[in-house]
CSV table of C-alpha atoms in Angstrom, one decimal:
chain,number,residue,atom,x,y,z
A,1,UNK,CA,-0.7,-0.2,0.1
A,2,UNK,CA,2.7,2.2,1.0
A,3,UNK,CA,4.5,1.2,-2.3
A,4,UNK,CA,1.0,1.9,-4.4
A,5,UNK,CA,0.6,6.1,-2.9
A,6,UNK,CA,4.8,6.8,-3.2
A,7,UNK,CA,3.5,5.9,-6.9
A,8,UNK,CA,0.5,8.2,-7.2
A,9,UNK,CA,2.6,10.9,-5.3
A,10,UNK,CA,5.9,10.7,-8.2
A,11,UNK,CA,2.8,10.4,-10.4
A,12,UNK,CA,0.1,13.4,-9.6
A,13,UNK,CA,4.0,15.2,-9.3
A,14,UNK,CA,5.7,14.2,-12.5
A,15,UNK,CA,2.2,15.8,-14.1
A,16,UNK,CA,1.9,18.6,-12.5
A,17,UNK,CA,5.2,19.4,-14.3
A,18,UNK,CA,4.5,18.6,-17.3
A,19,UNK,CA,0.9,20.8,-17.2
A,20,UNK,CA,2.6,24.5,-17.9
A,21,UNK,CA,4.3,23.3,-21.4
A,22,UNK,CA,0.4,21.9,-22.0
A,23,UNK,CA,-1.0,24.7,-20.6
A,24,UNK,CA,1.4,26.7,-23.7
A,25,UNK,CA,0.2,24.8,-25.8
A,26,UNK,CA,-3.0,25.1,-26.4
A,27,UNK,CA,-2.6,28.8,-26.1
A,28,UNK,CA,-1.3,27.8,-29.4
A,29,UNK,CA,-3.4,29.4,-32.7
A,30,UNK,CA,-5.3,32.0,-33.6
A,31,UNK,CA,-8.0,33.7,-30.7
A,32,UNK,CA,-9.4,37.0,-31.3
A,33,UNK,CA,-11.4,39.3,-28.8
A,34,UNK,CA,-15.3,38.4,-27.4
A,35,UNK,CA,-15.8,42.2,-28.9
A,36,UNK,CA,-14.9,42.2,-32.2
A,37,UNK,CA,-12.2,44.4,-31.9
A,38,UNK,CA,-8.8,42.9,-31.7
A,39,UNK,CA,-7.1,38.8,-32.1
A,40,UNK,CA,-4.3,37.7,-31.3
A,41,UNK,CA,-2.0,35.0,-33.0
A,42,UNK,CA,0.4,32.9,-30.5
A,43,UNK,CA,3.1,30.5,-32.5
A,44,UNK,CA,5.3,27.6,-31.0
A,45,UNK,CA,9.4,28.3,-31.4
A,46,UNK,CA,11.3,26.0,-29.4
A,47,UNK,CA,12.7,28.6,-27.4
A,48,UNK,CA,9.2,29.9,-26.5
A,49,UNK,CA,6.1,31.1,-26.9
A,50,UNK,CA,4.7,34.2,-29.3
A,51,UNK,CA,2.3,36.5,-29.5
A,52,UNK,CA,1.8,38.9,-31.4
A,53,UNK,CA,-1.9,41.5,-31.0
A,54,UNK,CA,-3.6,42.4,-33.7
A,55,UNK,CA,-6.6,45.6,-33.5
A,56,UNK,CA,-9.1,46.1,-36.1
A,57,UNK,CA,-9.9,49.2,-37.5
A,58,UNK,CA,-13.7,50.4,-38.1
A,59,UNK,CA,-12.5,50.2,-41.7
A,60,UNK,CA,-11.2,46.4,-41.7
A,61,UNK,CA,-7.6,47.0,-41.1
A,62,UNK,CA,-5.2,45.3,-39.1
A,63,UNK,CA,-2.4,46.5,-37.3
A,64,UNK,CA,-0.2,45.3,-34.4
A,65,UNK,CA,0.9,46.8,-31.6
A,66,UNK,CA,1.6,43.9,-29.5
A,67,UNK,CA,4.4,42.3,-29.6
A,68,UNK,CA,4.1,38.9,-26.7
A,69,UNK,CA,7.2,35.8,-25.6
A,70,UNK,CA,6.7,33.7,-23.7
A,71,UNK,CA,9.5,31.4,-22.5
A,72,UNK,CA,11.4,29.8,-19.8
A,73,UNK,CA,14.8,32.2,-18.4
A,74,UNK,CA,16.7,29.6,-16.0
A,75,UNK,CA,13.7,28.1,-15.0
A,76,UNK,CA,11.4,30.7,-14.5
A,77,UNK,CA,8.6,31.3,-17.0
A,78,UNK,CA,8.6,34.9,-17.7
A,79,UNK,CA,6.9,36.9,-20.7
A,80,UNK,CA,8.0,40.3,-22.1
A,81,UNK,CA,5.7,43.3,-24.2
A,82,UNK,CA,6.4,44.9,-26.5
A,83,UNK,CA,4.1,47.5,-27.6
A,84,UNK,CA,4.4,50.3,-31.3
A,85,UNK,CA,3.2,53.6,-31.1
A,86,UNK,CA,1.1,54.2,-34.6
A,87,UNK,CA,1.5,57.3,-35.8
A,88,UNK,CA,1.1,58.8,-39.1
A,89,UNK,CA,4.4,58.8,-40.2
A,90,UNK,CA,6.1,55.4,-38.7
A,91,UNK,CA,5.0,52.0,-36.8
A,92,UNK,CA,8.1,52.2,-33.8
A,93,UNK,CA,9.0,50.5,-30.7
A,94,UNK,CA,6.6,52.3,-28.1
A,95,UNK,CA,7.4,50.3,-24.6
A,96,UNK,CA,8.9,47.0,-23.3
A,97,UNK,CA,7.8,45.8,-20.0
A,98,UNK,CA,9.0,42.4,-18.5
A,99,UNK,CA,6.9,39.7,-16.4
A,100,UNK,CA,7.7,36.5,-14.5
A,101,UNK,CA,5.4,33.3,-13.2
A,102,UNK,CA,3.8,32.7,-9.9
A,103,UNK,CA,5.3,29.0,-10.0
A,104,UNK,CA,3.7,27.3,-12.1
A,105,UNK,CA,1.0,29.6,-13.0
A,106,UNK,CA,-0.2,31.6,-16.3
A,107,UNK,CA,-0.1,34.7,-13.7
A,108,UNK,CA,2.6,36.8,-14.5
A,109,UNK,CA,4.2,40.3,-11.7
A,110,UNK,CA,5.6,42.4,-13.5
A,111,UNK,CA,9.0,43.0,-12.7
A,112,UNK,CA,9.7,46.1,-14.8
A,113,UNK,CA,7.0,49.0,-13.2
A,114,UNK,CA,3.9,48.8,-11.5
A,115,UNK,CA,1.6,49.1,-14.6
A,116,UNK,CA,-0.2,46.8,-15.2
A,117,UNK,CA,0.3,44.9,-11.5
A,118,UNK,CA,-0.7,40.8,-13.6
A,119,UNK,CA,-1.6,39.3,-16.1
A,120,UNK,CA,-2.7,35.9,-15.8
A,121,UNK,CA,-3.4,33.5,-18.9
A,122,UNK,CA,-5.6,31.0,-18.4
A,123,UNK,CA,-7.5,28.0,-20.3
A,124,UNK,CA,-11.1,26.4,-19.6
A,125,UNK,CA,-10.8,22.7,-19.1
A,126,UNK,CA,-13.9,22.0,-20.7
A,127,UNK,CA,-14.0,24.4,-23.3
A,128,UNK,CA,-10.6,24.4,-24.8
A,129,UNK,CA,-11.6,27.3,-27.2
A,130,UNK,CA,-12.2,30.6,-24.4
A,131,UNK,CA,-9.2,32.0,-23.9
A,132,UNK,CA,-9.8,34.3,-20.1
A,133,UNK,CA,-7.0,36.6,-19.8
A,134,UNK,CA,-7.3,39.2,-16.7
A,135,UNK,CA,-5.7,43.0,-16.1
A,136,UNK,CA,-4.8,44.0,-13.0
A,137,UNK,CA,-3.9,47.4,-13.5
A,138,UNK,CA,-2.9,48.2,-9.1
A,139,UNK,CA,-2.3,45.8,-6.4
A,140,UNK,CA,-5.6,46.7,-4.9
A,141,UNK,CA,-7.2,47.4,-8.6
A,142,UNK,CA,-9.9,45.0,-9.6
A,143,UNK,CA,-9.6,43.6,-12.0
A,144,UNK,CA,-9.8,43.7,-16.5
A,145,UNK,CA,-11.0,40.5,-18.1
A,146,UNK,CA,-10.9,39.5,-21.6
A,147,UNK,CA,-12.7,36.7,-23.6
A,148,UNK,CA,-10.2,35.8,-26.4
A,149,UNK,CA,-12.6,32.5,-28.4
A,150,UNK,CA,-10.6,30.8,-31.0
A,151,UNK,CA,-10.4,31.7,-35.2
A,152,UNK,CA,-10.7,27.5,-36.3
A,153,UNK,CA,-10.4,29.5,-39.8
A,154,UNK,CA,-7.1,31.6,-39.5
A,155,UNK,CA,-6.3,34.2,-42.5
A,156,UNK,CA,-2.5,33.3,-42.8
A,157,UNK,CA,-1.9,37.2,-42.9
A,158,UNK,CA,-1.2,36.8,-39.5
């Protein structure tokens, strides 16, 4: 009985460690905001998960607003964002932020500045086509919840 319990404990430990990679892989694909105002595209590469956020204008044009990267650095899950500033003359890199994950969860705390305080990604157990994003501006503020839905037939332009 002791051997069985030890085997179960070790198995659960290894499964919980491996779940994070599975969670990251579930994010791969194209996601559309519920409001229809934008799209996030996540691609897996050998060193991490790369995401691009696009806003959709009223005329249907797409403009990149953020580049995001989730990867392991020294056994810690990190998340970095590069915001783009758009004006009539050029598309320039504007601001960079770095986050670090809370243990094995996909809740990332800002290590550069106070705003946003954290960003959390979660995919439902039963609905794999729904991505929830929580963004909390300050430590005592109420988080803003965004919901994205997977785009099954995403255009190749993204």
